């Protein structure tokens, strides 16, 4: 029968797979664990390398830090460079603050202008409707019924 060859082949495959699991019992479960272990070790190693590089750039030597703090005491006058740097920072902050409030003021003015325009439009429409409702057709319209002095 032609179907028996396929069945024998499938059965043989199952037997081979069962035997391979019996011969290497940890092989099937060891592969994912090894991958996770390798991934974990690689991430730990890269984090350690990154931290050692960053530490050199962020932290300074103790002697440099003490020299920096000894440069100027609390009551001693600031150097010209320090004063200029502080003034530049203050001016820059003032400029940012000025721009921020100017932008807010412009937005609010635009909003108020739109509100006023809408209100004027509604008032004009209401007045026009009132005129049309109360006009009886006997007299000329409002524009032509003015008394000139």
mmCIF file of C-alpha atoms in Angstrom, residues 21-107:
data_model
loop_
_atom_site.group_PDB
_atom_site.id
_atom_site.type_symbol
_atom_site.label_atom_id
_atom_site.label_comp_id
_atom_site.label_asym_id
_atom_site.label_seq_id
_atom_site.Cartn_x
_atom_site.Cartn_y
_atom_site.Cartn_z
ATOM 1 C CA UNK A 21 15.597 13.183 23.709
ATOM 2 C CA UNK A 22 16.534 10.075 25.690
ATOM 3 C CA UNK A 23 20.205 10.304 24.705
ATOM 4 C CA UNK A 24 20.432 14.070 25.263
ATOM 5 C CA UNK A 25 17.791 14.834 27.914
ATOM 6 C CA UNK A 26 18.952 18.394 28.630
ATOM 7 C CA UNK A 27 19.547 19.344 25.036
ATOM 8 C CA UNK A 28 16.024 20.584 24.306
ATOM 9 C CA UNK A 29 15.738 22.663 27.445
ATOM 10 C CA UNK A 30 19.382 23.821 27.506
ATOM 11 C CA UNK A 31 19.190 25.891 24.337
ATOM 12 C CA UNK A 32 16.765 28.575 25.586
ATOM 13 C CA UNK A 33 18.511 28.762 28.958
ATOM 14 C CA UNK A 34 21.888 29.212 27.293
ATOM 15 C CA UNK A 35 20.505 31.953 25.073
ATOM 16 C CA UNK A 36 19.078 33.806 28.080
ATOM 17 C CA UNK A 37 22.317 33.363 30.012
ATOM 18 C CA UNK A 38 24.368 34.669 27.112
ATOM 19 C CA UNK A 39 22.010 37.615 26.645
ATOM 20 C CA UNK A 40 22.125 38.421 30.358
ATOM 21 C CA UNK A 41 25.931 38.217 30.483
ATOM 22 C CA UNK A 42 26.275 40.369 27.376
ATOM 23 C CA UNK A 43 23.952 43.033 28.792
ATOM 24 C CA UNK A 44 25.795 43.043 32.143
ATOM 25 C CA UNK A 45 29.141 43.365 30.380
ATOM 26 C CA UNK A 46 27.935 46.221 28.169
ATOM 27 C CA UNK A 47 26.435 48.014 31.187
ATOM 28 C CA UNK A 48 29.731 47.714 33.071
ATOM 29 C CA UNK A 49 31.707 49.113 30.125
ATOM 30 C CA UNK A 50 29.228 51.949 29.708
ATOM 31 C CA UNK A 51 29.354 52.880 33.387
ATOM 32 C CA UNK A 52 33.150 52.949 33.458
ATOM 33 C CA UNK A 53 33.201 55.271 30.434
ATOM 34 C CA UNK A 54 30.505 57.543 31.829
ATOM 35 C CA UNK A 55 32.112 57.711 35.244
ATOM 36 C CA UNK A 56 35.270 59.210 33.765
ATOM 37 C CA UNK A 57 33.284 61.989 32.078
ATOM 38 C CA UNK A 58 30.878 62.854 34.898
ATOM 39 C CA UNK A 59 32.917 62.613 38.059
ATOM 40 C CA UNK A 60 36.098 64.587 38.670
ATOM 41 C CA UNK A 61 39.087 63.788 40.805
ATOM 42 C CA UNK A 62 38.956 64.759 44.463
ATOM 43 C CA UNK A 63 41.900 67.118 44.115
ATOM 44 C CA UNK A 64 40.241 68.922 41.193
ATOM 45 C CA UNK A 65 37.028 69.247 43.160
ATOM 46 C CA UNK A 66 38.763 70.672 46.222
ATOM 47 C CA UNK A 67 40.715 73.142 44.065
ATOM 48 C CA UNK A 68 37.503 74.222 42.408
ATOM 49 C CA UNK A 69 35.840 74.828 45.755
ATOM 50 C CA UNK A 70 38.896 76.643 47.126
ATOM 51 C CA UNK A 71 39.003 79.138 44.255
ATOM 52 C CA UNK A 72 36.582 81.525 45.844
ATOM 53 C CA UNK A 73 35.133 81.698 49.310
ATOM 54 C CA UNK A 74 31.583 82.793 50.071
ATOM 55 C CA UNK A 75 32.483 86.391 50.892
ATOM 56 C CA UNK A 76 35.184 86.990 48.344
ATOM 57 C CA UNK A 77 34.176 89.006 45.264
ATOM 58 C CA UNK A 78 33.295 87.244 42.048
ATOM 59 C CA UNK A 79 35.693 87.320 39.182
ATOM 60 C CA UNK A 80 34.766 89.314 36.089
ATOM 61 C CA UNK A 81 34.248 86.106 34.110
ATOM 62 C CA UNK A 82 31.889 84.706 36.746
ATOM 63 C CA UNK A 83 29.866 87.915 36.854
ATOM 64 C CA UNK A 84 29.691 88.061 33.056
ATOM 65 C CA UNK A 85 28.587 84.432 32.867
ATOM 66 C CA UNK A 86 25.859 85.011 35.461
ATOM 67 C CA UNK A 87 24.676 88.137 33.654
ATOM 68 C CA UNK A 88 24.532 86.266 30.353
ATOM 69 C CA UNK A 89 22.445 83.546 31.970
ATOM 70 C CA UNK A 90 20.094 86.096 33.523
ATOM 71 C CA UNK A 91 19.703 87.951 30.235
ATOM 72 C CA UNK A 92 19.037 84.716 28.389
ATOM 73 C CA UNK A 93 16.419 83.676 30.983
ATOM 74 C CA UNK A 94 14.803 87.128 30.747
ATOM 75 C CA UNK A 95 14.672 86.877 26.971
ATOM 76 C CA UNK A 96 13.032 83.429 27.141
ATOM 77 C CA UNK A 97 10.536 84.696 29.699
ATOM 78 C CA UNK A 98 9.765 87.747 27.554
ATOM 79 C CA UNK A 99 9.209 85.599 24.463
ATOM 80 C CA UNK A 100 6.988 83.205 26.386
ATOM 81 C CA UNK A 101 4.749 85.938 27.769
ATOM 82 C CA UNK A 102 4.650 87.749 24.433
ATOM 83 C CA UNK A 103 3.481 84.560 22.752
ATOM 84 C CA UNK A 104 0.817 84.033 25.423
ATOM 85 C CA UNK A 105 -0.339 87.646 25.068
ATOM 86 C CA UNK A 106 -0.565 87.299 21.266
ATOM 87 C CA UNK A 107 -2.611 84.124 21.586
#
